[in-house]
Amino acid sequence: MVFMGKRAGCTSPTQEEINDRLIALARGGRRVVRLKGGDPFVFGRGGEEVKALSEAGIPCVVIPGVTAGVAVPASLGIPVTHRGTAGSVAFVTGHPGKGKSDPVAWDRLVGAVDTLVIYMGMTRLGDIVKALLAGGAAPETPAAVIAHGTTVAQRYVVATLAELPEAVVREAIPTPAIIVVGKVVAERKTFTTLATVAMPSGVLG
Amino acid sequence: MVFMGKRAGCTSPTQEEINDRLIALARGGRRVVRLKGGDPFVFGRGGEEVKALSEAGIPCVVIPGVTAGVAVPASLGIPVTHRGTAGSVAFVTGHPGKGKSDPVAWDRLVGAVDTLVIYMGMTRLGDIVKALLAGGAAPETPAAVIAHGTTVAQRYVVATLAELPEAVVREAIPTPAIIVVGKVVAERKTFTTLATVAMPSGVLG
């Protein structure tokens, strides 16, 4: 068992180092299982690993997983789609990658989808909210930030889109976290008998 | 075990009938497991069932699943996100619901997200493609339709967006199917050693 994940405060292996390790282990005659949290093909770098393995001529199989953008909102009783409320959902990355320009057209997203789920957006939350509001998003759109989703360390805050950055600071919501924007965030209030994951702390909006 | 799913050519239970059955069984003192294909909160009507149970005062738990929009493209080697190619993906429904207007702003979706995954869109495929092209989508955008995804009955076709409706008819691709539009569809060609699910037939684009 080789840990290749990211931990706050520690030096994380680069994607290239991970790819190299996979290839080296496979060439050493081993059957290698690369276990990821979530789904490998939804902001999971799975494609990059498959590509590296393909270039090295190493056969591989991908087994899909449950992605955080679905499971983390669900843990709070937020359905990312809901008939009559949301017929579309977008999963986007808030993290453009080192030295890269932002790949997300925030202004175009407004009105294009009913629910917006942002992965890795916490360090840029203020700018993202500004861009969405500038694109025409209603300031009172329900929104949530859920940190350490589905774990016992889960913490969250629910606020309007405009008030979300301030609420996150006030409640000292840590990272990593999933950001959800859309009417479905309010929908969970009608799910009165739904058991959600145990949360030691959190602010109910 | 009570089958409450949909089968082509058979009368399907309505959502209200399903809700009523869940409530009646729970009130009869049973622990009820409502098993769904995919994820209950991604075009799965899970929210409607939780709402009905909440109104009836019946406690419930939701366990997330692997949604078709991620797993079915993956079965063909299509990552819905891929660094440098797609930093965003939208899951939308192509089926507006009886007597409802289309909830999807097709023209706004163009340029808003890199990858578009359409559930339940086959009966309206021609209109959807027209709307995307009218919204400014490039006719040569890579696209795929995958029917009966991840099963031994899986069939698929890969074409340009403009040619997709014709290709689906020509290859007699059945329903249900997932439609994928975006550069990631071409990405799978670089995944030369990835084992994809067994497919008795299919057209490689």
Coordinates of C-alpha atoms in Angstrom, one line a residue:
Chain A
M1 CA 0.0 0.0 0.0
V2 CA 1.6 3.3 -1.2
F3 CA -0.1 6.5 -0.2
M4 CA -0.1 8.9 -3.2
G5 CA -2.8 11.4 -2.0
K6 CA -2.5 15.0 -1.0
R7 CA -2.3 16.1 2.6
A8 CA -2.3 19.6 3.8
G9 CA 1.1 20.8 4.9
C10 CA 2.9 17.9 3.2
T11 CA 4.7 17.8 -0.1
S12 CA 2.4 15.9 -2.5
P13 CA 3.6 13.7 -5.3
T14 CA 3.2 15.3 -8.7
Q15 CA 0.9 13.6 -11.3
E16 CA 4.1 12.6 -13.2
E17 CA 5.5 10.9 -10.1
I18 CA 2.2 9.0 -9.7
N19 CA 2.2 8.0 -13.3
D20 CA 5.8 6.8 -13.1
R21 CA 5.1 4.8 -10.0
L22 CA 2.2 3.1 -11.6
I23 CA 4.2 2.2 -14.6
A24 CA 7.2 1.0 -12.6
L25 CA 5.1 -1.2 -10.4
A26 CA 3.3 -2.7 -13.4
R27 CA 6.6 -3.3 -15.2
G28 CA 7.8 -5.0 -12.1
G29 CA 5.1 -7.6 -12.7
R30 CA 2.6 -6.4 -10.2
R31 CA -1.2 -6.0 -10.6
V32 CA -1.6 -2.4 -9.5
V33 CA -4.8 -0.9 -8.0
R34 CA -4.8 2.9 -8.1
L35 CA -7.6 3.7 -5.5
K36 CA -9.0 7.2 -5.7
G37 CA -11.6 9.1 -3.7
G38 CA -14.6 9.8 -5.9
D39 CA -14.7 9.1 -9.6
P40 CA -11.4 8.9 -11.6
F41 CA -12.9 10.7 -14.6
V42 CA -14.5 13.6 -12.7
F43 CA -11.7 15.9 -11.8
G44 CA -9.8 12.8 -10.7
R45 CA -6.9 12.9 -13.2
G46 CA -7.9 9.4 -14.3
G47 CA -7.6 10.3 -17.9
E48 CA -4.0 11.4 -17.4
E49 CA -3.1 8.1 -15.7
V50 CA -4.8 6.0 -18.4
K51 CA -2.9 8.1 -21.1
A52 CA 0.4 7.5 -19.4
L53 CA -0.3 3.8 -19.0
S54 CA -1.3 3.6 -22.7
E55 CA 1.9 5.3 -23.8
A56 CA 3.8 2.8 -21.7
G57 CA 1.8 -0.1 -23.3
I58 CA 0.3 -1.2 -20.0
P59 CA -3.3 -2.6 -20.1
C60 CA -5.7 -1.0 -17.6
V61 CA -9.3 -0.9 -16.5
V62 CA -11.3 2.0 -15.0
I63 CA -14.0 1.4 -12.4
P64 CA -16.3 4.4 -12.0
G65 CA -17.0 5.8 -8.5
V66 CA -19.3 8.1 -6.7
T67 CA -18.2 11.6 -7.4
A68 CA -18.1 14.2 -4.6
G69 CA -20.3 16.6 -6.6
V70 CA -23.2 14.3 -6.2
A71 CA -22.6 12.6 -2.9
V72 CA -21.5 15.6 -0.8
P73 CA -24.6 17.7 -1.6
A74 CA -26.7 14.5 -1.1
S75 CA -25.2 14.1 2.4
L76 CA -26.9 17.4 3.3
G77 CA -30.2 16.5 1.5
I78 CA -29.4 18.5 -1.6
P79 CA -30.4 16.8 -4.9
V80 CA -28.4 18.2 -7.7
T81 CA -31.3 17.7 -10.0
H82 CA -35.0 17.8 -9.0
R83 CA -38.0 17.8 -11.3
G84 CA -39.5 21.2 -11.5
T85 CA -36.5 22.9 -9.8
A86 CA -33.4 21.7 -11.7
G87 CA -33.3 20.0 -15.0
S88 CA -29.5 20.5 -15.4
V89 CA -26.4 20.5 -13.3
A90 CA -22.8 21.5 -14.1
F91 CA -19.7 20.2 -12.4
V92 CA -16.8 22.7 -12.8
T93 CA -13.3 23.1 -11.3
G94 CA -12.6 26.4 -9.5
H95 CA -8.9 25.6 -9.8
P96 CA -7.4 26.5 -13.2
G97 CA -4.1 24.7 -12.6
K98 CA -0.7 26.3 -12.2
G99 CA 0.0 29.0 -14.7
K100 CA -3.2 28.2 -16.6
S101 CA -6.0 30.6 -17.4
D102 CA -9.4 29.9 -15.9
P103 CA -11.1 27.3 -18.1
V104 CA -14.5 28.1 -16.8
A105 CA -16.8 30.7 -18.5
W106 CA -18.5 31.8 -15.3
D107 CA -20.7 34.4 -16.9
R108 CA -21.9 32.0 -19.6
L109 CA -22.7 29.4 -16.9
V110 CA -25.4 31.7 -15.4
G111 CA -28.7 30.8 -16.9
A112 CA -27.1 27.8 -18.7
V113 CA -27.6 25.3 -15.9
D114 CA -29.9 25.3 -12.9
T115 CA -27.4 23.8 -10.4
L116 CA -23.7 24.6 -10.3
V117 CA -21.3 22.4 -8.3
I118 CA -17.8 23.7 -8.0
Y119 CA -14.9 21.4 -7.1
M120 CA -11.7 23.0 -5.7
G121 CA -13.1 26.5 -5.6
M122 CA -12.5 27.6 -2.1
T123 CA -9.3 29.7 -2.5
R124 CA -11.1 31.6 -5.3
L125 CA -14.6 31.7 -3.8
G126 CA -14.8 35.5 -3.7
D127 CA -13.8 35.9 -7.3
I128 CA -16.1 33.1 -8.5
V129 CA -19.1 34.6 -6.7
K130 CA -18.2 38.0 -8.2
A131 CA -18.0 36.5 -11.7
L132 CA -21.4 34.7 -11.2
L133 CA -23.1 37.9 -10.0
A134 CA -21.5 39.9 -12.8
G135 CA -22.9 37.3 -15.2
G136 CA -26.4 37.9 -14.0
A137 CA -26.9 35.4 -11.2
A138 CA -29.5 36.5 -8.6
P139 CA -27.7 37.5 -5.4
E140 CA -30.4 35.7 -3.4
T141 CA -29.7 32.3 -5.1
P142 CA -29.4 29.7 -2.4
A143 CA -25.9 28.4 -2.0
A144 CA -23.9 26.1 0.2
V145 CA -20.3 25.2 1.0
I146 CA -19.7 21.7 2.4
A147 CA -16.2 20.8 3.7
H148 CA -14.9 17.3 4.4
G149 CA -18.2 16.0 2.9
T150 CA -19.6 12.7 4.1
T151 CA -16.9 12.3 6.8
V152 CA -17.3 12.9 10.6
A153 CA -15.3 16.1 10.1
Q154 CA -18.0 17.5 7.8
R155 CA -18.8 21.2 8.2
Y156 CA -21.0 23.3 6.1
V157 CA -22.7 26.7 5.7
V158 CA -25.8 27.7 3.8
A159 CA -26.3 31.3 2.6
T160 CA -27.4 33.3 -0.3
L161 CA -24.9 33.4 -3.2
A162 CA -24.0 37.1 -2.4
E163 CA -23.4 36.3 1.3
L164 CA -21.6 33.0 0.8
P165 CA -17.9 34.2 0.9
E166 CA -18.6 36.2 4.1
A167 CA -20.4 33.2 5.7
V168 CA -17.5 30.9 4.9
V169 CA -15.1 33.2 6.6
R170 CA -17.4 33.8 9.6
E171 CA -17.9 30.1 10.2
A172 CA -14.3 29.3 9.4
I173 CA -15.3 26.5 6.9
P174 CA -12.1 24.6 6.1
T175 CA -11.0 23.0 2.8
P176 CA -11.4 20.8 0.8
A177 CA -15.0 21.7 0.1
I178 CA -17.7 21.5 -2.5
I179 CA -19.6 24.6 -3.4
V180 CA -23.3 24.3 -4.6
V181 CA -25.3 27.1 -6.1
G182 CA -28.9 26.8 -7.1
K183 CA -32.5 26.5 -6.0
V184 CA -32.0 22.8 -5.1
V185 CA -30.0 24.0 -2.0
A186 CA -33.3 25.2 -0.5
E187 CA -35.1 22.0 -1.6
R188 CA -33.6 20.1 1.2
K189 CA -35.7 22.0 3.8
T190 CA -38.7 20.0 2.6
F191 CA -36.8 16.7 3.2
T192 CA -37.7 16.7 6.9
T193 CA -37.3 13.0 7.6
L194 CA -34.1 12.5 5.6
A195 CA -31.2 11.4 7.8
T196 CA -28.1 13.3 6.8
V197 CA -24.6 12.4 7.7
A198 CA -23.5 13.1 11.3
M199 CA -22.1 16.6 11.5
P200 CA -20.2 17.7 14.7
S201 CA -20.8 21.4 13.6
G202 CA -22.5 23.3 10.9
V203 CA -24.7 26.3 10.3
L204 CA -28.2 25.7 9.0
G205 CA -29.3 28.3 6.4
Chain B
M1 CA -39.0 -7.8 -4.2
V2 CA -41.4 -5.5 -6.2
F3 CA -40.3 -4.4 -9.6
M4 CA -41.2 -0.7 -10.1
G5 CA -38.9 0.1 -13.0
K6 CA -39.7 1.0 -16.6
R7 CA -39.8 -1.5 -19.4
A8 CA -40.3 -0.6 -23.0
G9 CA -43.8 -1.7 -24.2
C10 CA -45.2 -2.1 -20.7
T11 CA -47.3 0.2 -18.6
S12 CA -44.9 1.7 -16.1
P13 CA -46.0 2.7 -12.6
T14 CA -46.3 6.4 -12.1
Q15 CA -44.1 8.3 -9.6
E16 CA -47.2 8.7 -7.4
E17 CA -47.8 5.0 -7.4
I18 CA -44.2 4.4 -6.4
N19 CA -44.4 6.9 -3.6
D20 CA -47.6 5.4 -2.4
R21 CA -46.2 1.9 -2.4
L22 CA -43.1 3.0 -0.4
I23 CA -45.3 4.7 2.2
A24 CA -47.7 1.8 2.4
L25 CA -44.9 -0.7 2.9
A26 CA -43.2 1.5 5.5
R27 CA -46.5 2.0 7.4
G28 CA -46.9 -1.8 7.3
G29 CA -43.9 -1.9 9.5
R30 CA -41.3 -2.9 6.9
R31 CA -37.9 -1.6 6.3
V32 CA -38.1 -0.7 2.6
V33 CA -35.1 -0.5 0.2
R34 CA -35.9 1.4 -2.9
L35 CA -33.1 0.3 -5.3
K36 CA -32.4 2.5 -8.3
G37 CA -30.0 2.2 -11.2
G38 CA -27.6 5.1 -11.1
D39 CA -27.8 7.9 -8.5
P40 CA -31.1 8.8 -6.9
F41 CA -30.4 12.5 -7.0
V42 CA -29.3 12.7 -10.7
F43 CA -32.4 12.5 -12.8
G44 CA -33.5 9.6 -10.5
R45 CA -36.6 11.1 -8.9
G46 CA -35.0 10.5 -5.5
G47 CA -35.9 14.0 -4.3
E48 CA -39.6 13.4 -5.1
E49 CA -39.6 10.1 -3.1
V50 CA -37.8 11.7 -0.2
K51 CA -40.3 14.6 -0.3
A52 CA -43.3 12.2 -0.3
L53 CA -41.8 10.2 2.6
S54 CA -41.1 13.4 4.5
E55 CA -44.7 14.5 4.1
A56 CA -45.8 11.1 5.4
G57 CA -43.5 11.4 8.3
I58 CA -41.4 8.4 7.4
P59 CA -37.7 8.5 8.1
C60 CA -35.4 7.7 5.2
V61 CA -31.7 7.6 4.2
V62 CA -30.3 8.2 0.7
I63 CA -27.2 6.3 -0.4
P64 CA -25.5 7.9 -3.5
G65 CA -24.8 5.8 -6.5
V66 CA -22.7 5.9 -9.7
T67 CA -24.6 8.0 -12.2
A68 CA -24.9 6.9 -15.9
G69 CA -23.6 10.3 -17.1
V70 CA -20.2 9.4 -15.6
A71 CA -20.1 5.6 -15.9
V72 CA -21.5 5.1 -19.4
P73 CA -19.0 7.5 -21.1
A74 CA -16.2 5.9 -19.0
S75 CA -17.2 2.4 -20.3
L76 CA -16.2 3.7 -23.7
G77 CA -13.0 5.4 -22.4
I78 CA -14.5 8.9 -22.4
P79 CA -13.5 11.0 -19.3
V80 CA -16.2 13.6 -18.8
T81 CA -13.5 16.0 -17.5
H82 CA -9.8 15.9 -18.6
R83 CA -7.2 18.5 -17.7
G84 CA -6.4 20.7 -20.7
T85 CA -9.5 19.4 -22.6
A86 CA -12.5 19.8 -20.3
G87 CA -12.7 21.7 -17.0
S88 CA -16.4 21.5 -16.8
V89 CA -19.3 19.1 -17.6
A90 CA -23.0 19.5 -17.6
F91 CA -25.6 16.8 -17.1
V92 CA -28.9 17.8 -18.5
T93 CA -32.2 16.1 -19.3
G94 CA -33.4 15.9 -22.9
H95 CA -36.9 15.0 -21.7
P96 CA -38.9 18.0 -20.5
G97 CA -41.6 16.0 -18.9
K98 CA -45.2 15.7 -20.0
G99 CA -46.8 19.0 -20.9
K100 CA -43.7 20.9 -19.6
S101 CA -41.6 23.4 -21.5
D102 CA -38.0 22.5 -22.1
P103 CA -36.0 23.3 -19.0
V104 CA -32.7 23.3 -20.8
A105 CA -31.3 26.5 -22.3
W106 CA -29.5 24.7 -25.1
D107 CA -28.1 27.9 -26.7
R108 CA -26.7 29.1 -23.4
L109 CA -25.0 25.8 -22.7
V110 CA -22.8 26.2 -25.8
G111 CA -19.5 27.7 -24.6
A112 CA -20.7 27.5 -21.0
V113 CA -19.3 23.9 -20.4
D114 CA -16.7 21.8 -22.2
T115 CA -18.6 18.5 -22.0
L116 CA -22.3 18.0 -22.3
V117 CA -24.0 14.8 -21.2
I118 CA -27.6 14.4 -22.1
Y119 CA -29.9 11.9 -20.3
M120 CA -33.2 10.8 -21.9
G121 CA -32.5 12.8 -25.1
M122 CA -32.9 10.2 -27.8
T123 CA -36.4 11.0 -28.9
R124 CA -35.5 14.7 -29.3
L125 CA -31.9 14.2 -30.6
G126 CA -32.5 16.0 -33.9
D127 CA -34.0 19.1 -32.2
I128 CA -31.3 19.1 -29.5
V129 CA -28.5 19.0 -32.1
K130 CA -30.2 21.8 -34.1
A131 CA -30.5 23.9 -31.0
L132 CA -26.8 23.4 -30.1
L133 CA -25.7 24.2 -33.6
A134 CA -27.9 27.3 -33.6
G135 CA -26.4 28.3 -30.3
G136 CA -22.9 28.3 -31.9
A137 CA -21.6 24.8 -31.3
A138 CA -19.1 23.7 -33.9
P139 CA -20.6 21.1 -36.3
E140 CA -17.4 19.0 -36.0
T141 CA -17.5 18.8 -32.2
P142 CA -16.9 15.1 -31.4
A143 CA -20.0 13.4 -30.1
A144 CA -21.3 9.9 -29.1
V145 CA -24.5 8.1 -28.3
I146 CA -24.2 5.0 -26.0
A147 CA -27.2 2.8 -25.6
H148 CA -27.7 0.2 -22.8
G149 CA -24.4 1.5 -21.4
T150 CA -22.2 -0.9 -19.3
T151 CA -24.3 -3.9 -20.1
V152 CA -23.6 -6.7 -22.6
A153 CA -26.3 -5.1 -24.8
Q154 CA -24.2 -1.9 -25.1
R155 CA -24.2 -0.3 -28.5
Y156 CA -22.7 3.0 -29.5
V157 CA -21.9 5.4 -32.3
V158 CA -19.3 8.1 -32.5
A159 CA -19.7 11.0 -35.0
T160 CA -19.4 14.7 -35.3
L161 CA -22.2 16.7 -33.6
A162 CA -23.8 17.6 -37.0
E163 CA -23.7 14.0 -38.2
L164 CA -24.9 12.4 -34.9
P165 CA -28.6 12.2 -35.6
E166 CA -28.1 10.5 -39.0
A167 CA -25.5 8.1 -37.6
V168 CA -27.9 7.1 -34.8
V169 CA -30.6 6.2 -37.4
R170 CA -28.1 4.5 -39.7
E171 CA -26.8 2.3 -37.0
A172 CA -30.2 1.8 -35.4
I173 CA -28.9 2.7 -32.0
P174 CA -31.7 1.8 -29.5
T175 CA -32.8 3.6 -26.3
P176 CA -32.2 4.2 -23.5
A177 CA -29.0 6.0 -24.3
I178 CA -26.6 8.6 -23.1
I179 CA -25.5 11.4 -25.4
V180 CA -22.0 13.0 -25.0
V181 CA -20.8 16.1 -26.8
G182 CA -17.3 17.5 -26.4
K183 CA -13.6 17.2 -27.2
V184 CA -13.3 14.5 -24.5
V185 CA -15.1 12.0 -26.9
A186 CA -12.0 12.1 -29.1
E187 CA -9.7 11.8 -26.0
R188 CA -10.5 8.1 -25.7
K189 CA -8.5 7.4 -28.9
T190 CA -5.3 8.0 -26.9
F191 CA -6.4 5.5 -24.3
T192 CA -5.1 2.6 -26.4
T193 CA -4.6 0.1 -23.5
L194 CA -7.8 0.8 -21.6
A195 CA -10.2 -2.2 -21.5
T196 CA -13.7 -1.0 -22.2
V197 CA -16.9 -3.1 -21.6
A198 CA -17.6 -5.9 -24.0
M199 CA -19.7 -4.6 -26.9
P200 CA -21.4 -7.1 -29.3
S201 CA -21.6 -4.3 -31.8
G202 CA -20.8 -0.7 -32.3
V203 CA -19.3 1.8 -34.7
L204 CA -15.9 3.3 -33.9
G205 CA -15.7 7.0 -34.9

